[in-house]
Amino acid sequence: MDAKELVHKAQNVMVCSHINPDGDTLGSMLGMYHVLTAAGKYVQRACHNTTPPQFTFLPGHEGVGPDLPDRDWDLIICHDASDIQRFGSVYEQHRDLFERVPSICIDHHVTNSGWATVNLIDTSASATAEMVYYFARELGYPISKDAGTCMLTGIFTDSGSFQFTSVTARTLRAAADLVEMGAPLPDIAYETWRKKTFASARIWGAALEGLHLSPDGRYCWSAVTQDMLRQHAATFNELEGAVSHMSGIAGPSIVALFKEEGPDEVDVSFRSMDDTDCTVVAVKFGGGGHKKAAGCTVHAPLAEAERQILAEVAKLVGSREPVPA
Ligand SMILES: [Mn+2]
């Protein structure tokens, strides 16, 4: 059975977004939620987390969470996740469901493992939400203003507000259609891009101030520690977007942003400023992503994580000079 048939036939659908949800996974999942609900289906919005504060403007966000009612599910649709582990507790607590119930994975990551029953993977899509829009049209279901708002949020955030090289005419056509359906682009741009808390502006400042450039100028990096978060009363959520901002630095090929999640856990985000493929380093540490934007988690103290990652980054960009301490 193909994806279309699976959806048409299903009555009780679980839609999923990945752990620590971003605008694309949430916008995709909620867009699908609105479309399928309007088509008369019972739809559950499953996510390891509840909706982060910056996305509570999304219609339908209030039902997002890890608790699943006991129901005779006949379809699971997963959004923007290259691996099943990305669903965190939703998968861990319901492994039996994921084994028993047919699943559709809609994703645009090159690192997607093809784990679902039916995999809709398009690595040329700027966002999973772009794929969700075209899939909803293929299904023949109406797309409401609320559905469109969610999908456009996914496209807007994952395309770097239409600035990334992943943006195609197809992306802009989807966005134009969604605006025509009533999706409020200026509101989405304000909510997801311009709006900041005071703490957010401060922690961005700290991250920018902490930037280092390698001696040969080929890569740069910054690290944000738990101490810095405390000092500015900020969370890592409020650092969202900072690494993309750093990718505007002219000269280096790659930027790495280290986030000290705990004493032995460091999240690393990479952005490349040229043709350098960030996933080369991310995948070595069990992570993934896209050529120009990738990430991984290193289970080591911050200084050790920096040493290991920067050694690989230096290798990747052909840096001959030693990694500074
Ligand atoms: Mn995405």
Coordinates of C-alpha atoms and ligand atoms in Angstrom, one line a residue:
M1 CA 0.0 0.0 0.0
D2 CA 1.3 3.5 -0.8
A3 CA 1.2 6.5 1.6
K4 CA -1.9 7.9 0.0
E5 CA -3.9 4.7 0.4
L6 CA -2.7 4.3 4.0
V7 CA -3.9 7.8 4.9
H8 CA -7.2 7.5 3.1
K9 CA -8.0 4.2 4.8
A10 CA -6.9 5.3 8.4
Q11 CA -9.4 6.5 11.0
N12 CA -7.2 6.7 14.1
V13 CA -4.0 8.4 13.3
M14 CA -1.0 9.3 15.5
V15 CA 1.0 12.2 14.1
C16 CA 4.5 12.6 15.6
S17 CA 7.2 15.2 15.9
H18 CA 10.7 14.7 17.1
I19 CA 12.3 15.3 20.5
N20 CA 13.2 18.9 21.3
P21 CA 10.8 20.0 18.5
D22 CA 11.7 22.8 16.1
G23 CA 9.4 24.8 13.8
D24 CA 9.5 22.3 11.0
T25 CA 8.7 19.1 12.9
L26 CA 5.9 20.9 14.8
G27 CA 4.6 22.8 11.8
S28 CA 4.5 19.6 9.8
M29 CA 2.9 17.5 12.5
L30 CA 0.3 20.2 13.3
G31 CA -0.4 20.9 9.6
M32 CA -1.1 17.2 9.1
Y33 CA -3.2 17.2 12.3
H34 CA -5.5 20.0 11.0
V35 CA -5.8 18.4 7.5
L36 CA -6.6 14.9 8.8
T37 CA -9.0 16.2 11.5
A38 CA -10.9 18.3 8.9
A39 CA -11.1 15.1 6.9
G40 CA -13.0 13.4 9.7
K41 CA -10.3 11.4 11.3
Y42 CA -9.3 11.1 15.0
V43 CA -5.8 12.5 15.3
Q44 CA -3.4 12.4 18.2
R45 CA -0.4 14.9 18.4
A46 CA 2.5 12.9 19.9
C47 CA 5.8 14.4 21.0
H48 CA 8.4 13.7 23.7
N49 CA 8.0 17.3 24.8
T50 CA 5.1 19.7 25.1
T51 CA 5.2 22.8 22.7
P52 CA 8.2 25.1 23.5
P53 CA 7.0 28.7 24.3
Q54 CA 8.2 30.2 21.0
F55 CA 5.7 27.9 19.1
T56 CA 2.6 28.4 21.2
F57 CA 1.2 30.7 18.6
L58 CA 0.7 27.7 16.4
P59 CA -3.0 26.6 16.2
G60 CA -3.4 23.2 17.7
H61 CA -0.2 23.3 19.8
E62 CA -2.0 22.8 23.1
G63 CA -2.7 19.1 22.4
V64 CA 1.0 18.3 21.9
G65 CA 2.6 15.9 24.4
P66 CA 3.9 12.4 25.2
D67 CA 0.6 11.0 26.7
L68 CA -1.2 8.7 24.3
P69 CA -4.8 7.5 24.9
D70 CA -5.4 3.8 24.5
R71 CA -6.9 3.5 21.1
D72 CA -7.0 1.2 18.1
W73 CA -4.4 3.1 16.0
D74 CA -4.2 2.3 12.4
L75 CA -1.5 4.7 11.2
I76 CA 1.5 6.6 12.6
I77 CA 2.8 9.5 10.6
C78 CA 6.2 10.8 11.6
H79 CA 7.6 14.2 10.6
D80 CA 11.1 15.4 10.1
A81 CA 13.0 12.6 11.9
S82 CA 15.8 10.7 10.2
D83 CA 15.7 8.0 12.9
I84 CA 13.1 6.3 15.0
Q85 CA 15.1 7.1 18.2
R86 CA 14.3 10.8 17.5
F87 CA 10.9 10.3 19.0
G88 CA 12.3 9.8 22.5
S89 CA 9.7 8.6 25.0
V90 CA 6.9 8.4 22.4
Y91 CA 8.9 5.6 20.8
E92 CA 10.5 4.2 24.0
Q93 CA 7.1 3.8 25.8
H94 CA 5.3 2.5 22.8
R95 CA 7.7 0.3 20.9
D96 CA 5.0 -2.3 20.4
L97 CA 2.8 0.3 18.6
F98 CA 5.6 1.2 16.3
E99 CA 6.2 -2.5 15.5
R100 CA 2.5 -3.3 15.0
V101 CA 1.0 -0.2 13.3
P102 CA 2.0 0.9 9.8
S103 CA 4.0 4.0 9.7
I104 CA 4.7 6.8 7.2
C105 CA 7.9 8.8 7.6
I106 CA 7.9 12.2 5.9
D107 CA 11.4 13.7 6.0
H108 CA 14.0 15.7 4.0
H109 CA 17.2 14.7 5.9
V110 CA 20.0 13.0 3.8
T111 CA 20.8 10.8 6.8
N112 CA 17.3 9.3 6.9
S113 CA 17.6 5.5 7.6
G114 CA 14.3 4.6 5.9
W115 CA 12.9 3.0 9.0
A116 CA 9.2 3.4 8.4
T117 CA 6.7 1.2 6.5
V118 CA 6.5 3.8 3.8
N119 CA 9.2 6.4 3.5
L120 CA 8.6 9.7 1.8
I121 CA 12.0 11.2 1.6
D122 CA 12.9 14.2 -0.5
T123 CA 16.3 15.6 0.3
S124 CA 15.7 18.4 -2.1
A125 CA 12.8 19.8 0.0
S126 CA 13.7 22.9 2.0
A127 CA 11.5 21.6 4.9
T128 CA 9.4 18.6 5.8
A129 CA 6.5 21.0 5.9
E130 CA 7.0 21.7 2.2
M131 CA 6.6 18.0 1.6
V132 CA 3.5 17.9 3.9
Y133 CA 1.9 20.7 1.9
Y134 CA 2.3 18.8 -1.4
F135 CA 1.3 15.5 0.1
A136 CA -1.9 17.1 1.6
R137 CA -2.8 18.3 -1.9
E138 CA -2.1 14.9 -3.3
L139 CA -4.4 13.4 -0.7
G140 CA -7.1 15.7 -2.0
Y141 CA -8.0 17.1 1.4
P142 CA -8.7 20.8 2.0
I143 CA -6.0 22.8 3.7
S144 CA -7.5 25.3 6.2
K145 CA -5.9 28.6 7.3
D146 CA -4.8 26.9 10.5
A147 CA -3.2 24.0 8.6
G148 CA -1.5 26.5 6.3
T149 CA -0.2 28.6 9.2
C150 CA 1.5 25.5 10.7
M151 CA 3.0 24.4 7.3
L152 CA 4.2 27.9 6.4
T153 CA 5.9 28.1 9.9
G154 CA 7.7 24.8 9.1
I155 CA 8.9 26.1 5.7
F156 CA 9.8 29.6 7.0
T157 CA 11.9 28.3 9.9
D158 CA 13.7 25.4 8.1
S159 CA 14.5 27.5 5.1
G160 CA 16.2 30.2 7.3
S161 CA 13.4 32.6 6.4
F162 CA 13.7 31.7 2.7
Q163 CA 17.5 32.4 2.7
F164 CA 19.1 29.0 2.5
T165 CA 20.3 27.3 -0.7
S166 CA 17.7 24.7 -0.1
V167 CA 15.0 27.1 -1.2
T168 CA 13.6 26.3 -4.6
A169 CA 10.8 27.6 -6.8
R170 CA 8.8 24.7 -5.5
T171 CA 9.4 26.0 -1.9
L172 CA 8.2 29.5 -2.9
R173 CA 5.2 28.1 -4.7
A174 CA 4.2 26.2 -1.6
A175 CA 4.6 29.3 0.5
A176 CA 2.7 31.5 -2.0
D177 CA -0.2 28.9 -2.0
L178 CA -0.2 28.9 1.8
V179 CA -0.2 32.7 2.0
E180 CA -3.2 32.7 -0.4
M181 CA -5.0 30.3 1.9
G182 CA -4.6 32.9 4.7
A183 CA -1.3 31.9 6.4
P184 CA -0.1 35.1 8.0
L185 CA 3.6 35.4 6.9
P186 CA 4.4 38.6 8.8
D187 CA 3.1 37.1 12.1
I188 CA 5.1 33.9 11.5
A189 CA 8.2 35.9 10.7
Y190 CA 7.8 37.9 13.9
E191 CA 7.0 35.0 16.2
T192 CA 9.8 32.7 14.9
W193 CA 12.5 35.0 13.8
R194 CA 12.5 38.5 15.2
K195 CA 10.8 38.1 18.5
K196 CA 13.3 37.6 21.4
T197 CA 13.2 37.6 25.2
F198 CA 15.6 39.9 26.9
A199 CA 17.5 36.8 28.2
S200 CA 17.8 35.5 24.6
A201 CA 19.4 38.7 23.4
R202 CA 21.9 38.5 26.3
I203 CA 22.8 34.9 25.7
W204 CA 23.2 35.5 22.0
G205 CA 25.6 38.3 23.0
A206 CA 27.6 36.0 25.2
A207 CA 27.8 33.3 22.5
L208 CA 29.0 35.9 19.9
E209 CA 31.5 37.4 22.3
G210 CA 32.9 33.9 22.9
L211 CA 33.7 33.3 19.3
H212 CA 37.2 31.9 18.5
L213 CA 38.8 31.8 15.0
S214 CA 41.3 29.1 14.2
P215 CA 44.8 30.4 13.5
D216 CA 44.5 29.8 9.7
G217 CA 41.0 31.3 9.8
R218 CA 39.4 28.2 8.3
Y219 CA 36.9 27.5 11.1
C220 CA 35.4 29.2 14.1
W221 CA 33.6 28.1 17.2
S222 CA 31.9 29.2 20.4
A223 CA 30.8 27.5 23.5
V224 CA 27.9 28.2 25.9
T225 CA 28.2 26.8 29.4
Q226 CA 25.7 26.2 32.1
D227 CA 27.4 29.0 34.0
M228 CA 26.7 31.4 31.1
L229 CA 23.0 30.3 31.1
R230 CA 22.7 31.0 34.8
Q231 CA 24.4 34.3 34.5
H232 CA 21.9 35.5 31.9
A233 CA 18.9 33.6 33.3
A234 CA 18.6 32.0 29.9
T235 CA 17.9 28.5 28.5
F236 CA 19.4 26.8 25.4
N237 CA 16.0 27.4 23.8
E238 CA 16.8 31.0 23.8
L239 CA 20.0 30.4 21.8
E240 CA 18.0 29.1 18.9
G241 CA 19.1 30.8 15.7
A242 CA 22.4 32.0 17.0
V243 CA 24.5 29.5 15.1
S244 CA 22.7 30.4 11.8
H245 CA 23.5 34.0 12.6
M246 CA 27.2 33.0 13.0
S247 CA 27.2 31.4 9.6
G248 CA 27.1 34.9 8.2
I249 CA 30.7 35.3 9.3
A250 CA 32.8 35.9 6.2
G251 CA 36.1 33.9 5.8
P252 CA 35.8 30.6 7.7
S253 CA 34.3 27.5 6.0
I254 CA 32.5 26.2 9.1
V255 CA 31.3 27.3 12.5
A256 CA 30.6 25.0 15.5
L257 CA 28.5 26.0 18.5
F258 CA 29.0 23.9 21.6
K259 CA 26.2 23.7 24.2
E260 CA 27.1 22.3 27.6
E261 CA 24.0 20.4 28.4
G262 CA 25.5 18.7 31.5
P263 CA 28.9 17.7 33.0
D264 CA 29.3 14.9 30.4
E265 CA 26.9 16.0 27.6
V266 CA 27.7 18.5 24.9
D267 CA 25.4 19.3 22.0
V268 CA 27.2 20.6 18.9
S269 CA 25.6 22.5 16.0
F270 CA 27.5 23.0 12.7
R271 CA 26.9 25.4 9.9
S272 CA 29.0 25.6 6.8
M273 CA 29.6 28.8 4.9
D274 CA 30.7 27.2 1.6
D275 CA 30.7 23.7 0.1
T276 CA 32.0 22.0 3.2
D277 CA 29.7 19.1 4.2
C278 CA 28.9 19.5 8.0
T279 CA 27.5 16.0 8.2
V280 CA 31.0 14.5 7.8
V281 CA 31.8 15.5 11.3
A282 CA 28.3 15.2 12.8
V283 CA 28.0 11.6 11.6
K284 CA 31.3 10.6 13.2
F285 CA 29.8 11.4 16.5
G286 CA 26.5 9.7 16.0
G287 CA 24.6 12.8 14.7
G288 CA 23.3 13.9 11.4
G289 CA 21.6 16.6 9.4
H290 CA 22.2 18.4 6.2
K291 CA 25.3 19.5 4.2
K292 CA 25.1 23.1 5.4
A293 CA 23.5 22.4 8.9
A294 CA 24.2 19.5 11.1
G295 CA 24.5 18.5 14.8
C296 CA 25.6 15.8 17.2
T297 CA 25.9 15.1 20.9
V298 CA 29.3 14.2 22.5
H299 CA 29.2 12.4 25.8
A300 CA 32.3 14.1 27.4
P301 CA 33.1 17.2 29.4
L302 CA 33.1 20.4 27.4
A303 CA 36.9 20.8 27.0
E304 CA 37.2 17.2 25.8
A305 CA 34.3 17.6 23.4
E306 CA 35.8 20.7 21.9
R307 CA 39.2 19.0 21.5
Q308 CA 37.6 15.9 19.7
I309 CA 35.2 17.9 17.5
L310 CA 37.7 20.6 16.5
A311 CA 40.3 18.0 15.6
E312 CA 37.8 16.6 13.1
V313 CA 36.7 20.0 11.9
A314 CA 40.3 20.9 11.2
K315 CA 40.8 17.7 9.3
L316 CA 37.6 18.4 7.3
V317 CA 38.6 21.9 6.2
G318 CA 42.2 20.8 5.5
S319 CA 43.5 22.9 8.3
R320 CA 47.3 22.3 8.7
E321 CA 47.7 24.2 11.8
P322 CA 47.2 22.5 15.2
V323 CA 44.0 22.9 17.1
P324 CA 44.5 25.6 19.7
A325 CA 43.9 24.6 23.3
Ligands
MN1 MN 13.3 19.9 8.9

